[in-house]
Amino acid sequence: MERVKTGITELDGMLCGGLLPNTANLLEGAPGTGKTTLGMQFIYNGITLYNEPGLILTFEEFPQQYYRDAASFGWDFRDLERDEKLKIIMTSPEVSQLDLEEVGGLIETTAKEIGARRVLVDSLSHFARLTDDPVKLRSIQYSFINALKREGLTSVLTKENDAILGEVYGEDSATFLADSYILLRYVEIESTIQKALLVLKFRGSDHAKDIRQFRITSQGIEVQARFEGQEGILSGSPRRSMSDSFVDAFVRR
Amino acid sequence: MERVKTGITELDGMLCGGLLPNTANLLEGAPGTGKTTLGMQFIYNGITLYNEPGLILTFEEFPQQYYRDAASFGWDFRDLERDEKLKIIMTSPEVSQLDLEEVGGLIETTAKEIGARRVLVDSLSHFARLTDDPVKLRSIQYSFINALKREGLTSVLTKENDAILGEVYGEDSATFLADSYILLRYVEIESTIQKALLVLKFRGSDHAKDIRQFRITSQGIEVQARFEGQEGILSGSPRRSMSDSFVDAFVRR
Amino acid sequence: MERVKTGITELDGMLCGGLLPNTANLLEGAPGTGKTTLGMQFIYNGITLYNEPGLILTFEEFPQQYYRDAASFGWDFRDLERDEKLKIIMTSPEVSQLDLEEVGGLIETTAKEIGARRVLVDSLSHFARLTDDPVKLRSIQYSFINALKREGLTSVLTKENDAILGEVYGEDSATFLADSYILLRYVEIESTIQKALLVLKFRGSDHAKDIRQFRITSQGIEVQARFEGQEGILSGSPRRSMSDSFVDAFVRR
Amino acid sequence: MERVKTGITELDGMLCGGLLPNTANLLEGAPGTGKTTLGMQFIYNGITLYNEPGLILTFEEFPQQYYRDAASFGWDFRDLERDEKLKIIMTSPEVSQLDLEEVGGLIETTAKEIGARRVLVDSLSHFARLTDDPVKLRSIQYSFINALKREGLTSVLTKENDAILGEVYGEDSATFLADSYILLRYVEIESTIQKALLVLKFRGSDHAKDIRQFRITSQGIEVQARFEGQEGILSGSPRRSMSDSFVDAFVRR
Amino acid sequence: MERVKTGITELDGMLCGGLLPNTANLLEGAPGTGKTTLGMQFIYNGITLYNEPGLILTFEEFPQQYYRDAASFGWDFRDLERDEKLKIIMTSPEVSQLDLEEVGGLIETTAKEIGARRVLVDSLSHFARLTDDPVKLRSIQYSFINALKREGLTSVLTKENDAILGEVYGEDSATFLADSYILLRYVEIESTIQKALLVLKFRGSDHAKDIRQFRITSQGIEVQARFEGQEGILSGSPRRSMSDSFVDAFVRR
Amino acid sequence: MERVKTGITELDGMLCGGLLPNTANLLEGAPGTGKTTLGMQFIYNGITLYNEPGLILTFEEFPQQYYRDAASFGWDFRDLERDEKLKIIMTSPEVSQLDLEEVGGLIETTAKEIGARRVLVDSLSHFARLTDDPVKLRSIQYSFINALKREGLTSVLTKENDAILGEVYGEDSATFLADSYILLRYVEIESTIQKALLVLKFRGSDHAKDIRQFRITSQGIEVQARFEGQEGILSGSPRRSMSDSFVDAFVRR
């Protein structure tokens, strides 16, 4: 099956080749885990490696912030915009929702102009401001997600999670609506805060089940080997497994 | 006693032959655990293995989504619909409830037309939108479940659970109303997210009590052996049992 | 002292002979733990072993459901009803409460007609629908319980508990009102969900303090030996005790 | 200092001789832990061992229930009432509060008539029905407690705690108002539910700090030795301490 | 720097000499941990050891209660009041707040009359009754604390904490406002409830960081050595550390 | 890249040289962890080591409190104010927000007058008083942060956290808005409360991932080595790792 590659080799491997075209992919994490970085990398690699133009819908940060953040990884977003490969649209959930409902709205028009195939929505969490009613919110998010699909876009939707460590809750129904669900987590191991990436759900495809370590380098997200000899990684505060502890103390010494 | 086989051999084994006819069977799980897949497999196997036509009531996803999802397992739902063995009805809890209360409503008529014996309700959780009052909700769900039974249908009702890991709560009274209650859970073992299936309740029949590992393959749900040497599996974050840890470290090495 | 035997030998042993006459006995458990089965067995054994006719008050399920459920254990409830040893009354908390307050109400009349000595109330949890005020609820439940005592009935009152596993809370004041309090719990041991039974409170009598394993067989509830070598059984997710783990690993091997 | 002995030898020992005269003593526990039994024993021993007549204020149970419960321990409360050594007053928080505010109210009059020195209030928790405002509740409870002191009574006030096991919270401000605070808890040890008693607070006197096991025998409460080799007793679900586990497994065998 | 000594030698040692003059010092603990005792000792020692007269503001207990409580430690508060070294003012948060805002209010006048240098406020928690709004409460507490400072008083403010054991939360913003923050906690060790004292915050000075055991003797608070070989003391339910457990079991025996 | 050094050598090392210019840096901690001290040190070092004048915006404490607190570390803030290198502005969230929106407001004017490059906002938590609506609060905080950036200021924003120990939640959306996020935590190790510092997020730069111990000396914050041999540091209540425990008990002895 055709795949929409993220261009992050190890992540594409975990996804058995990449995301599926025309799907909505949720990317959840605590502040600083690298959601926006991974999302920008998805867009940047799409343009530069696979010739798939992309949109960024931002509901809070100014485009300048994306220029700066991207620049710190050596990605020239201004240049890509000048080349009409990328458009950063600063909007609001209200406006973007209405816009997508009408024919020839700004998002549709822009997507068509640059031939966009990918979109980063940063972040889906801002939709919560539209209503206090979880049922209505779910319905709005569902419409929004489907509208992006109708435009032929493969979307990465970031989702904020307050919990630095601790229990993992899906928290809102977006996790049920999305076609895939990738979780970024902090993990404390040996007095260090490491980062974990996990593909929890991937509709229509197999995927890796292991919890991988990753880091943010000067080139962006780099997914590494899976954790070893730890129990309870997703709690954020794992225990070294008992048998490994014995081996550490008595055998490897 | 006559059984309504799921066609998933190991699961039918856990159920001492299969579900009971004319019962309501709750299937609960977090996003991505495979609730809808298992439900579609129940319907697909019913039609193709046991010649029992089936309905799918969907309260959110379009039929197209089911066609696509089923196709990824090699199940041709369009074809089954054309053969009048399957009908996917996109409706709402409100409408379906009213519909079932009148003689000759759409669901009843459709069920009769194709001679449906099975129904997948995806998902029962959407009934929560009908009322904030848990007492009223319970009464509505009870009526709905009984209406399906009156139509001679054996139902699988999916139920969404927000908790990725952590404490297991029944959360709503559907667990008391249903004739059986099957739980799908994520379990972190050796830095990998595995999936567990458990039959917690089965009115009128014995059933397996062990917690089984399962995976979603290209042919659908495949139930495997039970977990071994782990404590606290249902917490989602089990500990390797101490005696097994000793054996791992000192004996098996 | 005279005892009202449940007829479940091991349970009567735990109760030092059986329940006390004219008392209200709370039976709490999660969905599928066997509350209704134990309650039906109390009624069935009363009639067939001790010649004590019985009532079943049901606030949700139809009598047919009890016929079916009982039949799966080989208990012919229709037959007992025909013999005027059993009456299943489908009612509501509202109606039953008013009914019991007047002289010659339905419940009183029926109880007298068949000479009922026992009653199963399935479930007391439905009283929660009468009021949101816990103080008023307590007062209503207290009146209801006392009315049953006035009729000379020994009652078993089932109580629903949402928690599949985890912390044990009494949750409502019925636990303070009842003369005895029996708890049914799920317990995960060696990758299997087992069932535990515990007598927590028994006013006016000594009782066993150990936590017993039980199972539901084709003859109904069968209470077995107590658990061994486990800590934290009531959490539902016990640990094998450390000293037993050592013995398992190093001594018994 | 003069002491108001409970007559339960080991408990008086923990209290360095007994309660202090003219104080309010809170006795908290989950359903079935023996609050009322201990309270009745305090009254019974007061009358029969120390010639101190006593009152029982009940806000829910009928006097008959106390007669019955007391009789099961061999205490003849009817007889004591006939001898004018005991009075059981069934009242309500509302009425008793007003009654104590006026000169010559029922409680005052009754206390004077029999020369009462002790009172059991069963239970203080019923005051919660008077107001939803914790500040007002505290003020009402404070007035009530002080009114009892003005009558020259040493009071035992039972307090209901919903939690069967788990975290210990004082939950309401009565714990700050009372002169002493005794806690009864369930503790699961070796697959058995045992009972623990603890003096947490004792204004104006030293007291034992250890957590004692106790049981309810046919003669009432019997306080036993303290627990040994367990960590986390107050959680209700203790762990056998590690060093004792080693000794159990390797040394004592 | 000049210090306001508590006169409890070990505590003054922990505070590097004592409290700082003109500061507000929060003293938090569960019921029975000894907050009021420590506060009275601060006042008593101030008068008798350092010739610094003191006030006690009480929002609930009558002065008689303080006379009695103090007497049980051999402190004659009535005598100190007669000598005009101590004044116990029974008031309310409302009144005391207004009083401190006007020139020549009762508190100011009394403080001046006896030349008060110290004040015990028992307890700051009663301010919660003034408003439900945490922002307003913080502002009121801040004004109150500053008013005491303007009077040249060094204050000890007791703060009630509901949790007998378990998680430690600051709970209200007083912990941010106060110049120092001392925490009293129950700790279960070896089946005994011990008491722990900890200086968590001390603005403008160094302080001991260790968690000390303390007890209440017939002379008042006595701070002892720090705990040894325990992990998780502040949880109230510590574990004996593993290496100490090994040593206990295999080495020291 | 140019860096805004904190002047705390080890912290600048963790930040790969220092903060980034024109950014908003969140500094979160429980009461007494040293947030304000670190913030004042950032301002003081800016002026005295790098010749970058600074502002302090205070929403609660009077300037006098900062003079006193700074003096205890040997920093003469009055003198710096006289030299027009520092300005402490006592204001409110309401006023400062309006002020920053107009041209030539007080903050802007003051910043320009002294050529301010740095600002300490103490604390951002006070913005919570402006609205109960988290969406509006986020928008207000975002505007405020951006206004400070427009003035060319690098800000340190303190954020109060109620939890003394226990789960780490970001709690409000400021953690998503800020360019960096530094967490100060209490950690109980060997019966002592130690302090931990962690850089959790740093937009546009690499940073150290380890959890460092720090203390507050007479010269201010001093960041030390990272913790060793502990698991679960961020829970506040770590366990000594098992293999280190073995080594402690059996090898190092």
XYZ file of N, CA and C in Angstrom, chain F residues 83-220:
414
model
N 21.442 53.050 41.295
C 22.291 53.156 40.090
C 21.490 53.030 38.801
N 20.173 52.892 38.924
C 19.302 52.760 37.748
C 19.649 51.549 36.887
N 20.073 50.485 37.571
C 20.326 49.224 36.870
C 19.167 48.251 37.094
N 18.378 48.554 38.117
C 17.300 47.666 38.525
C 16.080 48.497 38.863
N 14.906 47.983 38.509
C 13.668 48.606 38.988
C 12.727 47.491 39.437
N 12.230 47.627 40.665
C 11.220 46.696 41.160
C 9.869 47.393 41.076
N 8.981 46.829 40.266
C 7.674 47.448 40.046
C 6.618 46.585 40.701
N 5.962 47.123 41.723
C 4.872 46.389 42.355
C 3.590 46.757 41.628
N 2.972 45.780 41.047
C 1.809 46.047 40.217
C 0.838 44.883 40.359
N -0.070 44.776 39.432
C -1.014 43.654 39.449
C -1.069 43.086 38.044
N -1.516 41.843 37.907
C -1.658 41.280 36.561
C -2.542 42.163 35.689
N -3.642 42.686 36.266
C -4.562 43.528 35.497
C -3.838 44.747 34.937
N -3.184 45.463 35.838
C -2.539 46.715 35.448
C -1.385 46.454 34.491
N -0.575 45.467 34.791
C 0.595 45.244 33.940
C 0.183 44.837 32.534
N -0.911 44.092 32.453
C -1.368 43.666 31.138
C -1.822 44.866 30.301
N -2.652 45.726 30.921
C -3.110 46.932 30.216
C -1.921 47.824 29.871
N -1.038 47.985 30.839
C 0.128 48.846 30.675
C 0.970 48.448 29.469
N 1.128 47.151 29.296
C 1.983 46.666 28.208
C 1.312 46.796 26.852
N -0.012 46.949 26.872
C -0.716 47.053 25.604
C -0.647 48.456 25.006
N -0.407 49.449 25.868
C -0.341 50.796 25.304
C 1.109 51.231 25.066
N 1.285 52.106 24.103
C 2.620 52.623 23.827
C 3.008 53.567 24.951
N 4.222 53.419 25.442
C 4.684 54.333 26.477
C 4.106 54.072 27.844
N 3.706 52.858 28.098
C 3.239 52.507 29.436
C 4.400 52.500 30.418
N 4.057 52.285 31.689
C 5.067 52.359 32.745
C 6.181 51.332 32.554
N 5.786 50.107 32.261
C 6.803 49.053 32.143
C 7.732 49.355 30.973
N 7.132 49.708 29.840
C 7.939 50.033 28.674
C 8.883 51.201 28.973
N 8.316 52.248 29.562
C 9.103 53.443 29.859
C 10.247 53.113 30.809
N 9.913 52.383 31.879
C 10.956 52.036 32.848
C 12.037 51.177 32.206
N 11.584 50.185 31.416
C 12.553 49.302 30.744
C 13.498 50.123 29.880
N 12.928 51.095 29.173
C 13.754 51.922 28.288
C 14.707 52.798 29.087
N 14.187 53.391 30.161
C 15.005 54.300 30.984
C 16.283 53.633 31.487
N 16.148 52.395 31.945
C 17.338 51.744 32.511
C 17.988 50.804 31.493
N 17.396 50.729 30.302
C 17.961 49.834 29.279
C 17.840 48.381 29.657
N 16.684 48.023 30.251
C 16.505 46.663 30.775
C 16.576 45.617 29.678
N 17.248 44.519 29.981
C 17.334 43.386 29.062
C 16.684 42.138 29.648
N 16.478 42.179 30.967
C 15.938 41.014 31.666
C 14.768 41.425 32.540
N 13.872 40.475 32.769
C 12.773 40.744 33.701
C 12.441 39.466 34.473
N 12.185 39.661 35.754
C 11.667 38.574 36.589
C 10.195 38.874 36.864
N 9.310 37.950 36.505
C 7.882 38.098 36.793
C 7.551 37.131 37.928
N 7.133 37.692 39.065
C 7.002 36.902 40.297
C 5.618 37.125 40.914
N 4.610 36.275 40.616
C 4.704 35.098 39.788
C 3.601 35.101 38.738
N 3.840 34.333 37.708
C 2.864 34.173 36.644
C 1.557 33.582 37.189
N 1.659 32.849 38.299
C 0.476 32.201 38.880
C -0.607 33.207 39.245
N -0.214 34.456 39.525
C -1.225 35.448 39.897
C -2.172 35.801 38.757
N -1.789 35.487 37.527
C -2.715 35.737 36.414
C -3.996 34.927 36.547
N -3.914 33.823 37.281
C -5.110 32.992 37.455
C -6.253 33.775 38.086
N -5.931 34.873 38.752
C -7.017 35.638 39.381
C -7.837 36.447 38.363
N -7.315 36.561 37.141
C -8.016 37.385 36.145
C -9.243 36.704 35.563
N -9.222 35.386 35.516
C -10.349 34.695 34.888
C -10.407 33.241 35.352
N -11.600 32.690 35.346
C -11.763 31.275 35.669
C -11.681 30.411 34.419
N -11.683 31.047 33.276
C -11.737 30.328 32.004
C -10.316 30.019 31.521
N -9.938 28.732 31.491
C -8.561 28.383 31.116
C -8.181 28.841 29.710
N -9.172 28.898 28.821
C -8.883 29.337 27.458
C -8.526 30.822 27.447
N -9.312 31.626 28.198
C -9.037 33.060 28.274
C -7.703 33.300 28.987
N -7.464 32.527 30.044
C -6.212 32.681 30.790
C -5.010 32.437 29.880
N -5.114 31.394 29.090
C -4.017 31.070 28.178
C -3.757 32.208 27.199
N -4.845 32.772 26.705
C -4.717 33.860 25.749
C -4.109 35.100 26.409
N -4.509 35.379 27.653
C -3.946 36.529 28.377
C -2.456 36.310 28.648
N -2.103 35.118 29.103
C -0.697 34.834 29.397
C 0.142 34.920 28.126
N -0.438 34.461 27.030
C 0.287 34.510 25.768
C 0.565 35.949 25.350
N -0.456 36.817 25.483
C -0.275 38.236 25.145
C 0.786 38.868 26.040
N 0.723 38.550 27.306
C 1.657 39.128 28.271
C 3.093 38.727 27.928
N 3.278 37.432 27.680
C 4.602 36.915 27.340
C 5.134 37.578 26.069
N 4.248 37.708 25.086
C 4.688 38.323 23.834
C 5.006 39.799 23.999
N 4.244 40.474 24.865
C 4.520 41.888 25.105
C 5.913 42.060 25.701
N 6.280 41.167 26.634
C 7.634 41.234 27.208
C 8.688 41.006 26.136
N 8.418 40.094 25.217
C 9.363 39.843 24.121
C 9.495 41.078 23.234
N 8.361 41.720 22.975
C 8.401 42.930 22.129
C 9.270 44.022 22.738
N 9.339 44.039 24.083
C 10.186 45.033 24.747
C 11.658 44.630 24.720
N 11.939 43.483 24.086
C 13.331 43.040 23.999
C 13.842 42.399 25.276
N 12.917 41.944 26.111
C 13.303 41.397 27.414
C 13.373 39.874 27.378
N 14.316 39.317 28.092
C 14.351 37.878 28.368
C 13.751 37.706 29.755
N 12.675 36.936 29.822
C 11.947 36.870 31.087
C 12.135 35.538 31.801
N 12.186 35.606 33.116
C 12.022 34.429 33.961
C 10.691 34.601 34.678
N 9.794 33.629 34.485
C 8.455 33.709 35.065
C 8.318 32.600 36.104
N 8.166 32.983 37.361
C 8.001 31.937 38.380
C 6.567 31.428 38.349
N 6.404 30.159 38.738
C 5.092 29.511 38.721
C 4.986 28.630 39.956
N 3.946 28.877 40.724
C 3.783 28.153 41.986
C 3.165 26.776 41.751
N 3.655 25.823 42.506
C 3.121 24.463 42.433
C 2.796 24.005 43.853
N 1.528 23.636 44.073
C 1.066 23.268 45.417
C 1.677 21.988 45.961
N 2.018 21.074 45.054
C 2.406 19.732 45.492
C 3.804 19.744 46.091
N 3.895 19.401 47.365
C 5.210 19.321 48.008
C 5.964 18.133 47.418
N 5.289 17.014 47.399
C 5.825 15.813 46.743
C 4.732 15.277 45.829
N 5.029 14.193 45.110
C 3.966 13.522 44.371
C 3.981 13.827 42.891
N 2.939 13.418 42.209
C 2.836 13.511 40.757
C 3.183 14.907 40.227
N 3.834 14.940 39.089
C 4.192 16.201 38.450
C 3.226 16.504 37.313
N 2.420 17.524 37.494
C 1.555 17.968 36.407
C 1.980 19.363 35.983
N 1.879 19.625 34.691
C 2.160 20.969 34.200
C 1.079 21.932 34.655
N -0.123 21.443 34.799
C -1.243 22.113 35.459
C -1.862 23.266 34.682
N -1.064 24.128 34.111
C -1.729 25.111 33.261
C -0.952 25.250 31.968
N -1.553 25.925 31.031
C -1.035 25.903 29.680
C 0.215 26.759 29.525
N 0.609 27.489 30.579
C 1.835 28.274 30.483
C 3.015 27.394 30.090
N 2.963 26.124 30.500
C 4.054 25.218 30.149
C 4.152 24.987 28.645
N 3.026 25.134 27.959
C 3.053 24.998 26.506
C 3.494 26.301 25.834
N 3.195 27.425 26.483
C 3.524 28.727 25.897
C 4.995 29.092 26.057
N 5.581 28.683 27.159
C 6.929 29.143 27.468
C 7.966 28.542 26.524
N 9.070 29.261 26.354
C 10.152 28.768 25.507
C 11.003 27.759 26.243
N 11.106 27.932 27.558
C 11.782 26.889 28.332
C 11.004 26.658 29.613
N 11.273 25.538 30.216
C 10.486 25.110 31.383
C 11.441 24.396 32.336
N 11.712 25.064 33.433
C 12.635 24.514 34.433
C 11.816 24.169 35.675
N 12.056 22.985 36.190
C 11.262 22.476 37.299
C 12.147 22.330 38.528
N 11.678 22.850 39.658
C 12.358 22.658 40.939
C 11.481 21.727 41.778
N 12.084 20.722 42.388
C 11.298 19.721 43.120
C 11.945 19.363 44.449
N 11.117 19.023 45.427
C 11.636 18.418 46.646
C 11.819 16.917 46.412
N 12.851 16.359 46.990
C 13.101 14.928 46.869
C 13.535 14.401 48.229
N 12.852 13.390 48.719
C 13.248 12.801 50.002
C 14.228 11.657 49.775
N 15.448 11.837 50.251
C 16.464 10.792 50.131
C 17.170 10.633 51.467
N 17.223 9.427 51.961
C 17.888 9.139 53.239
C 17.415 10.073 54.336
N 16.106 10.149 54.504
C 15.492 10.918 55.598
C 15.821 12.405 55.551
N 16.135 12.885 54.369
C 16.475 14.291 54.191
C 15.700 14.829 52.994
N 15.267 16.088 53.088
C 14.616 16.700 51.937
C 15.655 17.429 51.113
N 15.912 16.908 49.956
C 16.860 17.550 49.064
C 16.101 18.256 47.951
N 16.839 19.041 47.154
C 16.181 19.788 46.082
C 16.732 19.341 44.741
N 15.828 19.226 43.770
C 16.207 18.787 42.436
C 15.858 19.857 41.410
N 16.699 20.005 40.404
C 16.455 20.939 39.301
C 16.545 20.179 37.989
N 15.643 20.520 37.100
C 15.513 19.779 35.853
C 15.088 20.739 34.748
N 15.781 20.693 33.618
C 15.333 21.445 32.447
C 14.479 20.497 31.613
N 13.187 20.795 31.538
C 12.283 19.844 30.896
C 12.083 20.205 29.424
N 12.179 21.470 29.114
C 11.864 21.944 27.762
C 12.779 23.116 27.470
N 13.294 23.208 26.255
C 14.136 24.351 25.888
C 14.050 24.505 24.374
N 13.146 25.361 23.950
C 12.865 25.542 22.531
C 14.062 26.180 21.834
N 14.524 25.538 20.773
C 15.585 26.131 19.961
C 16.988 25.807 20.425
N 17.131 24.892 21.385
C 18.472 24.575 21.864
C 18.478 23.193 22.490
N 19.626 22.572 22.482
C 19.794 21.347 23.256
C 19.905 21.729 24.734
N 19.801 20.761 25.602
C 19.949 21.033 27.042
C 20.239 19.720 27.767
N 20.775 19.837 28.971
C 21.055 18.648 29.777
C 19.741 17.988 30.162
N 19.758 16.644 30.191
C 18.540 15.900 30.515
C 18.590 15.336 31.933
N 19.695 15.518 32.606
C 19.783 14.877 33.918
C 19.136 15.708 35.020
N 18.767 15.033 36.085
C 18.117 15.669 37.224
C 19.206 15.974 38.237
N 19.390 17.266 38.498
C 20.503 17.695 39.323
C 20.055 18.057 40.738
N 20.912 17.785 41.653
C 20.710 18.254 43.010
C 21.112 19.727 43.070
N 20.438 20.530 43.888
C 20.929 21.896 44.087
C 20.657 22.313 45.519
N 21.358 23.349 45.976
C 21.063 23.873 47.305
C 21.117 25.384 47.278
N 20.557 25.973 48.296
C 20.560 27.429 48.411
C 21.592 27.774 49.466
N 22.665 28.393 49.024
C 23.750 28.750 49.942
C 23.655 30.250 50.266
N 24.604 30.746 50.999
C 24.602 32.189 51.319
C 24.926 33.018 50.085
N 25.341 32.358 48.975
C 25.566 33.101 47.722
C 24.459 32.870 46.691
N 23.423 32.156 47.099
C 22.314 31.881 46.170
C 22.276 30.420 45.761
